[in-house]
Tab-separated table of C-alpha atoms in Angstrom:
chain	number	residue	atom	x	y	z
A	1	UNK	CA	0.177	0.027	0.111
A	2	UNK	CA	1.317	3.382	-1.015
A	3	UNK	CA	-0.026	5.930	1.202
A	4	UNK	CA	0.777	9.837	-0.186
A	5	UNK	CA	1.134	12.548	2.110
A	6	UNK	CA	0.991	16.520	2.020
A	7	UNK	CA	2.843	17.886	5.216
A	8	UNK	CA	2.100	14.950	7.169
A	9	UNK	CA	-1.624	15.131	5.490
A	10	UNK	CA	-3.100	11.392	3.684
A	11	UNK	CA	-3.854	12.202	0.562
A	12	UNK	CA	-4.790	9.476	-1.222
A	13	UNK	CA	-3.682	5.813	-0.990
A	14	UNK	CA	-3.309	2.960	-3.702
A	15	UNK	CA	-2.649	-0.766	-2.898
A	16	UNK	CA	-0.169	-1.767	-5.572
A	17	UNK	CA	-0.582	-4.841	-7.178
A	18	UNK	CA	2.738	-5.908	-9.266
A	19	UNK	CA	1.666	-6.888	-12.889
A	20	UNK	CA	3.416	-10.734	-13.422
A	21	UNK	CA	3.877	-9.313	-17.005
A	22	UNK	CA	5.821	-6.459	-15.572
A	23	UNK	CA	5.061	-2.627	-16.329
A	24	UNK	CA	1.996	-2.612	-14.898
A	25	UNK	CA	0.368	-1.960	-11.813
A	26	UNK	CA	-3.472	-2.660	-10.879
A	27	UNK	CA	-5.653	-1.668	-7.307
A	28	UNK	CA	-7.359	-5.076	-7.824
A	29	UNK	CA	-10.882	-3.958	-6.697
A	30	UNK	CA	-9.560	-1.825	-4.482
A	31	UNK	CA	-9.492	0.981	-6.029
A	32	UNK	CA	-7.600	4.255	-5.035
A	33	UNK	CA	-8.232	5.714	-1.661
A	34	UNK	CA	-9.398	9.233	-1.203
A	35	UNK	CA	-10.213	11.212	1.593
A	36	UNK	CA	-13.828	10.187	3.222
A	37	UNK	CA	-15.306	13.952	2.018
A	38	UNK	CA	-18.148	14.734	-0.576
A	39	UNK	CA	-15.971	18.631	-0.462
A	40	UNK	CA	-14.832	19.072	-3.935
A	41	UNK	CA	-12.042	20.837	-2.613
A	42	UNK	CA	-10.743	18.389	-1.272
A	43	UNK	CA	-10.807	15.890	-3.419
A	44	UNK	CA	-9.750	18.078	-6.306
A	45	UNK	CA	-6.322	18.119	-4.553
A	46	UNK	CA	-6.157	14.515	-3.556
A	47	UNK	CA	-6.881	13.859	-7.193
A	48	UNK	CA	-4.119	16.529	-9.130
A	49	UNK	CA	-1.398	14.601	-6.649
A	50	UNK	CA	-3.114	10.891	-7.602
A	51	UNK	CA	-3.018	12.025	-11.140
A	52	UNK	CA	1.065	13.948	-10.550
A	53	UNK	CA	1.837	9.714	-9.572
A	54	UNK	CA	0.951	8.524	-12.939
A	55	UNK	CA	2.645	11.450	-15.247
A	56	UNK	CA	5.654	10.738	-13.427
A	57	UNK	CA	5.636	7.165	-13.881
A	58	UNK	CA	4.598	7.812	-17.686
A	59	UNK	CA	6.141	4.137	-18.311
A	60	UNK	CA	4.397	2.014	-16.105
A	61	UNK	CA	0.723	0.968	-17.143
A	62	UNK	CA	-2.150	1.701	-14.329
A	63	UNK	CA	-5.690	-0.728	-13.912
A	64	UNK	CA	-7.920	1.169	-11.871
A	65	UNK	CA	-11.156	-0.010	-10.102
A	66	UNK	CA	-12.786	1.389	-7.626
A	67	UNK	CA	-14.339	-0.351	-4.815
A	68	UNK	CA	-18.143	-0.846	-4.335
A	69	UNK	CA	-17.855	-2.042	-1.693
A	70	UNK	CA	-16.316	1.306	0.266
A	71	UNK	CA	-19.062	2.446	1.736
A	72	UNK	CA	-18.586	5.762	-0.269
A	73	UNK	CA	-19.785	4.295	-2.731
A	74	UNK	CA	-23.248	4.499	-1.313
A	75	UNK	CA	-22.464	8.547	-1.826
A	76	UNK	CA	-23.416	8.601	-5.752
A	77	UNK	CA	-22.362	12.287	-6.180
A	78	UNK	CA	-19.082	11.849	-4.627
A	79	UNK	CA	-18.539	8.809	-7.606
A	80	UNK	CA	-19.772	11.221	-10.155
A	81	UNK	CA	-17.364	14.119	-8.543
A	82	UNK	CA	-14.406	11.537	-8.751
A	83	UNK	CA	-15.524	10.256	-12.362
A	84	UNK	CA	-15.176	13.424	-13.180
A	85	UNK	CA	-12.207	14.502	-11.763
A	86	UNK	CA	-10.324	11.401	-12.917
A	87	UNK	CA	-11.168	11.571	-16.586
A	88	UNK	CA	-8.105	11.832	-18.701
A	89	UNK	CA	-7.714	11.743	-22.558
A	90	UNK	CA	-5.175	8.988	-21.792
A	91	UNK	CA	-7.459	6.820	-20.099
A	92	UNK	CA	-9.404	4.007	-21.538
A	93	UNK	CA	-12.406	2.745	-19.323
A	94	UNK	CA	-14.617	-0.059	-19.705
A	95	UNK	CA	-18.861	0.425	-19.276
A	96	UNK	CA	-18.658	-1.638	-15.713
A	97	UNK	CA	-21.362	-2.359	-13.673
A	98	UNK	CA	-21.946	-4.126	-10.289
A	99	UNK	CA	-24.926	-5.513	-9.170
A	100	UNK	CA	-26.141	-5.176	-5.611
A	101	UNK	CA	-28.304	-6.492	-3.512
A	102	UNK	CA	-29.812	-4.604	-0.229
A	103	UNK	CA	-30.747	-7.526	1.873
A	104	UNK	CA	-32.925	-7.140	5.374
A	105	UNK	CA	-31.348	-8.393	8.577
A	106	UNK	CA	-34.252	-9.736	10.317
A	107	UNK	CA	-33.915	-13.126	9.068
A	108	UNK	CA	-33.865	-15.856	10.971
A	109	UNK	CA	-29.951	-17.772	11.267
A	110	UNK	CA	-30.333	-20.332	9.367
A	111	UNK	CA	-28.095	-22.857	11.925
A	112	UNK	CA	-25.287	-22.032	10.497
A	113	UNK	CA	-22.818	-24.502	12.394
A	114	UNK	CA	-24.928	-27.559	12.506
A	115	UNK	CA	-24.269	-30.173	10.044
A	116	UNK	CA	-27.351	-28.899	8.030
A	117	UNK	CA	-28.836	-25.647	7.301
A	118	UNK	CA	-32.634	-25.062	7.973
A	119	UNK	CA	-34.449	-25.500	4.969
A	120	UNK	CA	-37.352	-24.022	5.863
A	121	UNK	CA	-35.677	-20.864	6.802
A	122	UNK	CA	-34.665	-20.319	3.477
A	123	UNK	CA	-38.225	-19.763	1.989
A	124	UNK	CA	-37.546	-16.539	3.234
A	125	UNK	CA	-38.554	-12.531	2.411
A	126	UNK	CA	-35.452	-12.606	0.477
A	127	UNK	CA	-36.734	-15.587	-1.341
A	128	UNK	CA	-39.840	-13.566	-2.472
A	129	UNK	CA	-37.328	-10.789	-4.707
A	130	UNK	CA	-36.159	-12.787	-6.900
A	131	UNK	CA	-37.512	-13.585	-9.947
A	132	UNK	CA	-40.071	-16.547	-10.182
A	133	UNK	CA	-37.906	-19.024	-12.304
A	134	UNK	CA	-34.527	-18.860	-9.784
A	135	UNK	CA	-37.461	-18.852	-6.991
A	136	UNK	CA	-38.433	-22.024	-8.161
A	137	UNK	CA	-34.966	-23.761	-9.045
A	138	UNK	CA	-34.017	-23.295	-5.273
A	139	UNK	CA	-37.497	-24.901	-4.162
A	140	UNK	CA	-36.925	-27.482	-6.445
A	141	UNK	CA	-33.796	-28.295	-5.072
A	142	UNK	CA	-35.006	-28.083	-1.759
A	143	UNK	CA	-37.393	-31.109	-2.839
A	144	UNK	CA	-34.714	-33.234	-4.222
A	145	UNK	CA	-33.500	-33.756	-1.208
A	146	UNK	CA	-30.504	-31.730	-1.336
A	147	UNK	CA	-28.390	-30.252	1.888
A	148	UNK	CA	-26.635	-27.191	3.007
A	149	UNK	CA	-23.871	-27.029	5.478
A	150	UNK	CA	-22.083	-23.183	6.117
A	151	UNK	CA	-19.292	-22.213	7.999
A	152	UNK	CA	-18.632	-18.630	9.302
A	153	UNK	CA	-15.282	-18.208	9.459
A	154	UNK	CA	-14.222	-14.921	11.494
A	155	UNK	CA	-11.045	-14.211	13.450
A	156	UNK	CA	-12.118	-16.600	15.888
A	157	UNK	CA	-12.238	-19.867	13.467
A	158	UNK	CA	-9.769	-22.062	14.113
A	159	UNK	CA	-6.873	-22.870	11.139
A	160	UNK	CA	-8.773	-26.892	11.480
A	161	UNK	CA	-12.099	-25.284	10.695
A	162	UNK	CA	-11.073	-22.860	7.680
A	163	UNK	CA	-8.572	-25.870	6.300
A	164	UNK	CA	-12.261	-28.389	6.935
A	165	UNK	CA	-14.305	-25.819	5.137
A	166	UNK	CA	-12.234	-25.463	1.828
A	167	UNK	CA	-10.715	-29.080	1.765
A	168	UNK	CA	-14.294	-29.894	0.990
A	169	UNK	CA	-14.908	-27.032	-1.364
A	170	UNK	CA	-11.423	-28.012	-3.369
A	171	UNK	CA	-13.465	-31.370	-4.961
A	172	UNK	CA	-16.529	-29.419	-6.524
A	173	UNK	CA	-14.363	-26.413	-7.549
A	174	UNK	CA	-11.972	-28.647	-9.148
A	175	UNK	CA	-14.424	-30.856	-11.206
A	176	UNK	CA	-16.592	-27.136	-11.996
A	177	UNK	CA	-13.057	-25.570	-13.140
A	178	UNK	CA	-12.147	-28.389	-15.536
A	179	UNK	CA	-15.703	-28.490	-17.108
A	180	UNK	CA	-15.376	-24.851	-17.878
A	181	UNK	CA	-11.416	-24.807	-19.502
A	182	UNK	CA	-10.307	-23.276	-16.168
A	183	UNK	CA	-7.102	-23.674	-13.604
A	184	UNK	CA	-8.197	-24.713	-10.056
A	185	UNK	CA	-6.507	-22.800	-7.100
A	186	UNK	CA	-4.745	-24.449	-4.950
A	187	UNK	CA	-5.927	-25.555	-1.061
A	188	UNK	CA	-3.150	-23.399	-0.068
A	189	UNK	CA	-4.494	-20.685	-1.808
A	190	UNK	CA	-7.691	-21.088	-0.941
A	191	UNK	CA	-6.973	-20.912	2.877
A	192	UNK	CA	-3.990	-17.906	2.744
A	193	UNK	CA	-7.175	-16.009	0.914
A	194	UNK	CA	-9.518	-16.990	3.793
A	195	UNK	CA	-7.084	-15.927	6.891
A	196	UNK	CA	-6.337	-12.510	5.262
A	197	UNK	CA	-9.864	-12.144	5.127
A	198	UNK	CA	-10.104	-13.242	9.050
A	199	UNK	CA	-7.194	-11.055	10.126
A	200	UNK	CA	-8.261	-8.219	8.491
A	201	UNK	CA	-11.777	-7.613	10.756
A	202	UNK	CA	-13.254	-9.510	7.729
A	203	UNK	CA	-16.006	-12.791	7.852
A	204	UNK	CA	-15.640	-15.304	5.058
A	205	UNK	CA	-18.912	-17.158	4.598
A	206	UNK	CA	-18.064	-20.796	2.735
A	207	UNK	CA	-21.258	-22.687	1.477
A	208	UNK	CA	-21.874	-26.411	0.227
A	209	UNK	CA	-24.394	-28.224	-0.993
A	210	UNK	CA	-24.858	-31.966	-0.644
A	211	UNK	CA	-26.951	-34.588	-2.307
A	212	UNK	CA	-29.386	-37.287	-1.047
A	213	UNK	CA	-25.705	-39.541	-1.449
A	214	UNK	CA	-23.930	-37.256	0.816
A	215	UNK	CA	-21.472	-36.417	-1.901
A	216	UNK	CA	-20.653	-32.126	-1.985
A	217	UNK	CA	-22.500	-30.813	-5.288
A	218	UNK	CA	-22.258	-27.216	-4.971
A	219	UNK	CA	-20.458	-24.158	-3.139
A	220	UNK	CA	-19.823	-20.751	-3.066
A	221	UNK	CA	-17.619	-18.181	-1.167
A	222	UNK	CA	-18.301	-15.058	-0.313
A	223	UNK	CA	-16.090	-11.933	2.301
A	224	UNK	CA	-18.208	-10.360	4.606
A	225	UNK	CA	-16.962	-6.552	5.901
A	226	UNK	CA	-19.007	-3.754	8.231
A	227	UNK	CA	-22.183	-4.303	6.527
A	228	UNK	CA	-21.219	-5.378	2.840
A	229	UNK	CA	-20.331	-8.454	1.542
A	230	UNK	CA	-19.274	-10.201	-2.164
A	231	UNK	CA	-19.490	-13.155	-3.721
A	232	UNK	CA	-16.582	-14.301	-4.395
A	233	UNK	CA	-16.286	-17.824	-5.836
A	234	UNK	CA	-19.037	-20.474	-6.969
A	235	UNK	CA	-18.756	-23.976	-8.486
A	236	UNK	CA	-20.873	-27.431	-8.796
A	237	UNK	CA	-20.402	-30.974	-9.929
A	238	UNK	CA	-22.623	-31.283	-13.236
A	239	UNK	CA	-25.043	-33.563	-11.333
A	240	UNK	CA	-25.211	-30.758	-8.640
A	241	UNK	CA	-25.749	-27.911	-11.743
A	242	UNK	CA	-28.516	-30.108	-13.117
A	243	UNK	CA	-30.114	-30.902	-9.948
A	244	UNK	CA	-30.315	-26.724	-9.877
A	245	UNK	CA	-28.024	-26.935	-6.526
A	246	UNK	CA	-26.268	-23.349	-7.660
A	247	UNK	CA	-28.940	-21.278	-6.609
A	248	UNK	CA	-29.947	-22.841	-3.898
A	249	UNK	CA	-25.997	-22.295	-2.618
A	250	UNK	CA	-25.937	-18.833	-3.374
A	251	UNK	CA	-29.439	-18.188	-1.840
A	252	UNK	CA	-27.904	-19.770	1.337
A	253	UNK	CA	-24.714	-17.746	1.293
A	254	UNK	CA	-26.680	-14.613	1.177
A	255	UNK	CA	-29.211	-15.158	3.819
A	256	UNK	CA	-25.825	-16.413	5.939
A	257	UNK	CA	-24.512	-12.517	5.354
A	258	UNK	CA	-27.836	-10.994	6.417
A	259	UNK	CA	-28.176	-12.713	9.216
A	260	UNK	CA	-24.853	-11.880	10.636
A	261	UNK	CA	-25.963	-8.111	9.709
A	262	UNK	CA	-24.816	-8.163	6.115
A	263	UNK	CA	-27.514	-5.268	4.611
A	264	UNK	CA	-25.446	-4.512	0.989
A	265	UNK	CA	-24.676	-7.952	-1.256
A	266	UNK	CA	-22.698	-7.494	-3.967
A	267	UNK	CA	-23.566	-10.343	-6.353
A	268	UNK	CA	-20.506	-9.381	-8.860
A	269	UNK	CA	-19.317	-6.972	-11.629
A	270	UNK	CA	-19.602	-6.944	-15.289
A	271	UNK	CA	-18.525	-5.423	-18.428
A	272	UNK	CA	-22.003	-4.617	-20.710
A	273	UNK	CA	-19.988	-5.057	-24.018
A	274	UNK	CA	-18.774	-8.478	-23.093
A	275	UNK	CA	-18.572	-10.780	-25.735
A	276	UNK	CA	-18.036	-14.122	-24.564
A	277	UNK	CA	-20.774	-16.088	-24.146
A	278	UNK	CA	-20.252	-17.681	-20.829
A	279	UNK	CA	-19.502	-14.204	-19.361
A	280	UNK	CA	-22.861	-13.204	-20.825
A	281	UNK	CA	-24.827	-16.120	-19.469
A	282	UNK	CA	-23.095	-15.740	-15.750
A	283	UNK	CA	-24.146	-12.113	-15.853
A	284	UNK	CA	-27.591	-13.583	-16.599
A	285	UNK	CA	-27.621	-15.680	-14.168
A	286	UNK	CA	-26.729	-12.922	-11.600
A	287	UNK	CA	-29.760	-10.681	-12.913
A	288	UNK	CA	-32.682	-13.487	-11.270
A	289	UNK	CA	-31.487	-12.123	-7.985
A	290	UNK	CA	-32.246	-8.927	-9.259
A	291	UNK	CA	-31.119	-6.513	-7.038
A	292	UNK	CA	-29.604	-2.620	-9.096
A	293	UNK	CA	-26.978	-2.205	-11.167
A	294	UNK	CA	-24.133	0.348	-10.186
A	295	UNK	CA	-21.108	1.777	-12.115
A	296	UNK	CA	-18.512	0.613	-11.344
A	297	UNK	CA	-15.445	3.831	-11.830
A	298	UNK	CA	-12.362	2.024	-13.614
A	299	UNK	CA	-9.601	2.836	-16.165
A	300	UNK	CA	-6.391	1.996	-17.364
A	301	UNK	CA	-3.365	4.081	-18.155
A	302	UNK	CA	-1.204	2.303	-20.437
A	303	UNK	CA	2.560	2.814	-20.410
A	304	UNK	CA	2.860	6.543	-22.254
A	305	UNK	CA	4.881	5.563	-24.865
A	306	UNK	CA	5.036	7.638	-28.094
A	307	UNK	CA	2.083	5.039	-29.955
A	308	UNK	CA	-0.072	5.220	-26.109
A	309	UNK	CA	0.518	9.079	-27.018
A	310	UNK	CA	-1.254	9.052	-30.433
A	311	UNK	CA	-3.704	7.139	-29.660
A	312	UNK	CA	-4.651	9.213	-27.077
A	313	UNK	CA	-4.443	12.274	-29.544
A	314	UNK	CA	-7.083	10.537	-31.994
A	315	UNK	CA	-9.380	9.732	-29.254
A	316	UNK	CA	-9.105	13.800	-27.927
A	317	UNK	CA	-9.764	14.693	-31.830
A	318	UNK	CA	-12.450	11.911	-31.864
A	319	UNK	CA	-14.314	13.062	-28.576
A	320	UNK	CA	-13.707	16.984	-30.418
A	321	UNK	CA	-16.105	15.710	-33.714
A	322	UNK	CA	-18.395	14.332	-31.936
A	323	UNK	CA	-19.379	17.465	-29.618
A	324	UNK	CA	-18.652	20.087	-32.597
A	325	UNK	CA	-21.297	18.103	-34.825
A	326	UNK	CA	-23.502	17.629	-31.742
A	327	UNK	CA	-23.328	21.398	-31.178
A	328	UNK	CA	-24.272	22.261	-35.126
A	329	UNK	CA	-27.552	19.883	-35.232
A	330	UNK	CA	-30.614	21.815	-34.887
């Protein structure tokens, strides 16, 4: 984490994730960090200092994606102001959005910590908010005899509990990733990530769906912190997918998060210009849980080579011509 100060006062921070290819810095999902203020003068000063960092590191590329999990993102005016202050011809932006599901916290705890989650508690207010088709799939999964277990892993969890949850999740993830042509993460990766969340004061929620034979057929992981949660990963076996175990796992995860005080659940992010059929199918699947869409403030600043500068100039000229053409129309 790089924190820049002016006369002893922090003006901005930036998490630094070096890119394996070299020459690039990414903020991951954390984004650049600016003061907790809505005053334009305060944010302008911070963004100006941030832009100076980018300008003096011309041969580095930067990938910035602001965090919808940040409490300040709940203030639309502040986000809009930051978008305006950060605008630059050299930046390339994606039409990215996050699906945010407001959840109620008066749900009955679904029996977390016992071998099986109480299925009756899952027919709740959340379920009633979803699209009809996904509601029916979740109810079908329960009628088919699928059962659910959930782990709440916070800073009181033992290493053994964390390892147990992810040791069970691993076979489901490995099969799911192999089916979709992806490389599965290792057990060390998952345990390390979970422990990092726990040490940071967050809560790692793991949900597994089991069929009647006792085999785990689907799972979901998500992270919660200060009333907000994000859906991190999901996986299923072929039999779990056909038995509607995926939506049952995600619905249970949202319910568990609500029962521990989460009021905002991020279902994930997507690019509205996405061309991958797989990614578009995932976006459609999540849309069935409803919620609202928020634009994700993001940009990529390529290394400022001669070629990149010519590209920025061309974009600026096209933008200017577009504005002239719009102004000349009656």
